[in-house]
Coordinates of C-alpha atoms in Angstrom, one line a residue:
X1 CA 151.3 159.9 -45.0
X2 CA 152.8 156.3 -44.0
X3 CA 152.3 153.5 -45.5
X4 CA 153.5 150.4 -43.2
X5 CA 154.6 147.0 -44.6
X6 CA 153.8 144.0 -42.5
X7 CA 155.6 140.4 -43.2
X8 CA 153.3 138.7 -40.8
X9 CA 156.3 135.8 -40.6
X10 CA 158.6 134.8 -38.1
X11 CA 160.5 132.5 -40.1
X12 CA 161.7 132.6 -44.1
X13 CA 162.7 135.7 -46.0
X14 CA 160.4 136.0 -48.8
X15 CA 157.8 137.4 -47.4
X16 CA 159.7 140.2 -46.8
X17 CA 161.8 140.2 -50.1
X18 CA 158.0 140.5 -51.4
X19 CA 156.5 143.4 -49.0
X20 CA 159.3 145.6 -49.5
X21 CA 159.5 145.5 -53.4
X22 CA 155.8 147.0 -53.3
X23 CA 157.4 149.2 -50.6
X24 CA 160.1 150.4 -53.3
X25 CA 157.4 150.7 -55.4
X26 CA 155.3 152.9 -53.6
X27 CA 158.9 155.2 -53.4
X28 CA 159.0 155.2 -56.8
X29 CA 155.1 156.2 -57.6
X30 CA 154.7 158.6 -54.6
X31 CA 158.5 159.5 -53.0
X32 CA 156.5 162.1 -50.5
X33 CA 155.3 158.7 -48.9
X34 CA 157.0 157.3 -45.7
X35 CA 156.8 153.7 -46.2
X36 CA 158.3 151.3 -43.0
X37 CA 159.1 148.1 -42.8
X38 CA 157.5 146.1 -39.8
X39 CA 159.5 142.3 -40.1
X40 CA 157.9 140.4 -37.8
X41 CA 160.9 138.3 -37.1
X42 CA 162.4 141.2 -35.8
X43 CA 160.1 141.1 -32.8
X44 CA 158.4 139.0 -30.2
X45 CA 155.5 139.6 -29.4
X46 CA 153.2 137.1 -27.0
X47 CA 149.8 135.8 -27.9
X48 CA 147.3 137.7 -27.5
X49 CA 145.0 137.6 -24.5
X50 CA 142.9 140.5 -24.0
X51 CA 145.1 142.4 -21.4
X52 CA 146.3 145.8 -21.9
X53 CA 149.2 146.2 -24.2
X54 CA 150.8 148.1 -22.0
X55 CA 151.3 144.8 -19.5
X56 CA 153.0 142.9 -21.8
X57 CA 157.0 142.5 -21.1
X58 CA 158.1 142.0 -25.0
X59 CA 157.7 144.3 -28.1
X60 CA 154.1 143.3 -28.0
X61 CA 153.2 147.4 -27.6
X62 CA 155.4 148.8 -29.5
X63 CA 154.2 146.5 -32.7
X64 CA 151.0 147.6 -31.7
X65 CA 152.0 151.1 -31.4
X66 CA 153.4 151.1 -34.9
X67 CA 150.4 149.6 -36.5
X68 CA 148.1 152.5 -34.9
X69 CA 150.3 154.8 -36.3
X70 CA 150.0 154.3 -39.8
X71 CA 148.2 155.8 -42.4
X72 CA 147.9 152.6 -44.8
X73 CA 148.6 149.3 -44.8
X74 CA 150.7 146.6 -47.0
X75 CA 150.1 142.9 -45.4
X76 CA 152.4 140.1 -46.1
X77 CA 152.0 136.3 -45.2
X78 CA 153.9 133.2 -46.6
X79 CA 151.0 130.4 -46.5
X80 CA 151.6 127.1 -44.6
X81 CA 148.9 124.7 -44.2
X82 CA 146.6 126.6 -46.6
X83 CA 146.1 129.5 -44.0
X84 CA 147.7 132.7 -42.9
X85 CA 150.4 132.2 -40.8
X86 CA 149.6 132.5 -36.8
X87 CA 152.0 135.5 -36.4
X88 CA 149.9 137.3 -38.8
X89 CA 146.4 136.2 -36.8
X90 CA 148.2 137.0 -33.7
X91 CA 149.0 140.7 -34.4
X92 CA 145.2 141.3 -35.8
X93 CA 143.7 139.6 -32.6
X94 CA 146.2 142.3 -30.7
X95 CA 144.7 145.4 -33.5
X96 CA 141.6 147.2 -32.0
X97 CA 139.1 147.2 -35.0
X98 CA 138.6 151.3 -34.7
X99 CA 142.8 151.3 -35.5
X100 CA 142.0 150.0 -39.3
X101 CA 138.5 151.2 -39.7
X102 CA 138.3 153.1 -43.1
X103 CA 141.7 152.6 -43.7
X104 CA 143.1 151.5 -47.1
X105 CA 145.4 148.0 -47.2
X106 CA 146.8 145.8 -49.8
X107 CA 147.3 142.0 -49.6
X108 CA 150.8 139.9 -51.1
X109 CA 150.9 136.5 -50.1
X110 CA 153.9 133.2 -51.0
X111 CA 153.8 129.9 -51.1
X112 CA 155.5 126.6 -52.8
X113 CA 152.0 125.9 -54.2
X114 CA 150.0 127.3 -56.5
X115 CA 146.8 126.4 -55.3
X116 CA 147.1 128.8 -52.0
X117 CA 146.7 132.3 -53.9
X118 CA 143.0 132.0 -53.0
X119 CA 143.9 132.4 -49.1
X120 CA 144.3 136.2 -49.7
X121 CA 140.9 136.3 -51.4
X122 CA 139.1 133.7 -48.8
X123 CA 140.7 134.8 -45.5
X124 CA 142.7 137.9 -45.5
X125 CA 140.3 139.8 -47.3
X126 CA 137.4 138.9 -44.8
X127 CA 139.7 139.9 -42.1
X128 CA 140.1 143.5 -43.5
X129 CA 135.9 143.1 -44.0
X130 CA 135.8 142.9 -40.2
X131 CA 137.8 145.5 -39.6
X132 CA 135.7 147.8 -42.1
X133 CA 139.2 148.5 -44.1
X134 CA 139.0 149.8 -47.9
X135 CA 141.1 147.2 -49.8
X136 CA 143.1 147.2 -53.0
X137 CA 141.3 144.7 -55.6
X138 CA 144.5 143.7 -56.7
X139 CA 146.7 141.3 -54.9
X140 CA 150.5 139.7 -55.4
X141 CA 150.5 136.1 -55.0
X142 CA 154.3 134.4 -55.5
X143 CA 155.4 131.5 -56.2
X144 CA 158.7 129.9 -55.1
X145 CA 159.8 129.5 -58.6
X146 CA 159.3 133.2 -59.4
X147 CA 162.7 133.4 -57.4
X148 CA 166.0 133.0 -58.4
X149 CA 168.8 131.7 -56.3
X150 CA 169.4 134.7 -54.8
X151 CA 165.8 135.6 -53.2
X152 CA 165.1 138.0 -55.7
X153 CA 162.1 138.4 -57.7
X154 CA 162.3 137.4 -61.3
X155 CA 159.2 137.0 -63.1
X156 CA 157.9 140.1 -65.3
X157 CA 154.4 138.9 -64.4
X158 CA 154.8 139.4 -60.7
X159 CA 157.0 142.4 -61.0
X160 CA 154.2 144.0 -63.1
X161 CA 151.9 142.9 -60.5
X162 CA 153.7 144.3 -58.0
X163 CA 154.0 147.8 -59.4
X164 CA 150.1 147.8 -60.2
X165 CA 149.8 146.9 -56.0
X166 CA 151.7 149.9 -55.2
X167 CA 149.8 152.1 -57.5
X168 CA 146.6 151.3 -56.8
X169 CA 147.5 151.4 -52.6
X170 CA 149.1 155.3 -53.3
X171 CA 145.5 155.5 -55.3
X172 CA 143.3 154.9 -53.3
X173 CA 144.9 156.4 -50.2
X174 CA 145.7 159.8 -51.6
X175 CA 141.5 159.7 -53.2
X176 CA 140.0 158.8 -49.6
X177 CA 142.4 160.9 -47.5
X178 CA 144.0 163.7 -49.2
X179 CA 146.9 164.9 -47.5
X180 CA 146.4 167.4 -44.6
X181 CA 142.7 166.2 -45.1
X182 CA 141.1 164.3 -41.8
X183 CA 138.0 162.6 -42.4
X184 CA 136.0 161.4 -39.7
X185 CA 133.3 158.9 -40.8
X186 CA 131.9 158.4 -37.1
X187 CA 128.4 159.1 -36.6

């Protein structure tokens, strides 16, 4: 079972500080787990334009290739302008929706307001709707003050929200797809 963690980011380094903590996480809870970090800013990838993947020149497939691949899903985004950032959009516009259907995913989201925790609930959540994905109910939303210096997390609050992300993510995979187990909701 693999769980792949997404900072849908090309710039900043939070987003990822805060996708692979619930990534450590998950090690903790379920250490049979592969978990993988996919950074975005590790890759470039073109916009998408409805041509096969395989045409494209960058690492356009081979993101793609790794999402297909997984089992379950950990989504990151920093929010600017009270949205998702377009990196993120980008690489769902490139997902065919039968590639997350009845798959489970979990949401973690930063900003430098507090007002833009909502954007998980009113735009990444619909997204995952779309793609008829099972979703965690819980959520990590952080704060640029619940860093120190350093980049590293600091607040108990979050931490402790963190650790309840990666349980319920290992949850909920492991009770809709035990391992070994394929289920095949087509009809």
């Amino acid at each position: 079972m693999k769980l792949l963690g997404i900072a849908g980011t090309v710039i900043g380094a939070k987003t990822s500080i805060v996708v692979q903590s619930v990534l450590d996480e998950v090690k903790k809870t379920a250490p049979e787990i592969e978990v993988e970090l996919l950074d975005l800013r590790e890759h470039r990838m073109s916009l998408c334009d409805g041509r096969d993947p395989a045409t494209y020149t960058d690492d356009t497939k081979k993101v793609i290739d790794k999402v297909s691949s997984a089992d379950f899903y950990l989504f990151g985004t920093p929010i600017f302008q009270g949205s998702m950032t377009g990196a993120l959009k980008n690489l769902f516009d490139h997902i065919q929706p039968q590639v997350l259907r009845h798959k489970v995913m979990g949401f973690v989201a930063n900003g430098g307001t507090y007002q833009h925790y909502l954007v998980i609930e009113n735009q990444l959540k619909p997204i995952a709707g779309f793609f008829r994905a099972y979703v965690a109910p819980g959520s990590v939303y952080v704060h640029a003050d619940h860093f120190n210096s350093q980049n590293e997390i600091t607040d108990e609050d979050v931490l402790r929200r963190i650790n309840e992300l990666a349980r319920e993510l290992v949850h909920m995979q492991k009770a809709l797809k035990p391992a070994g187990e394929t289920i095949s909701l087509n009809r």
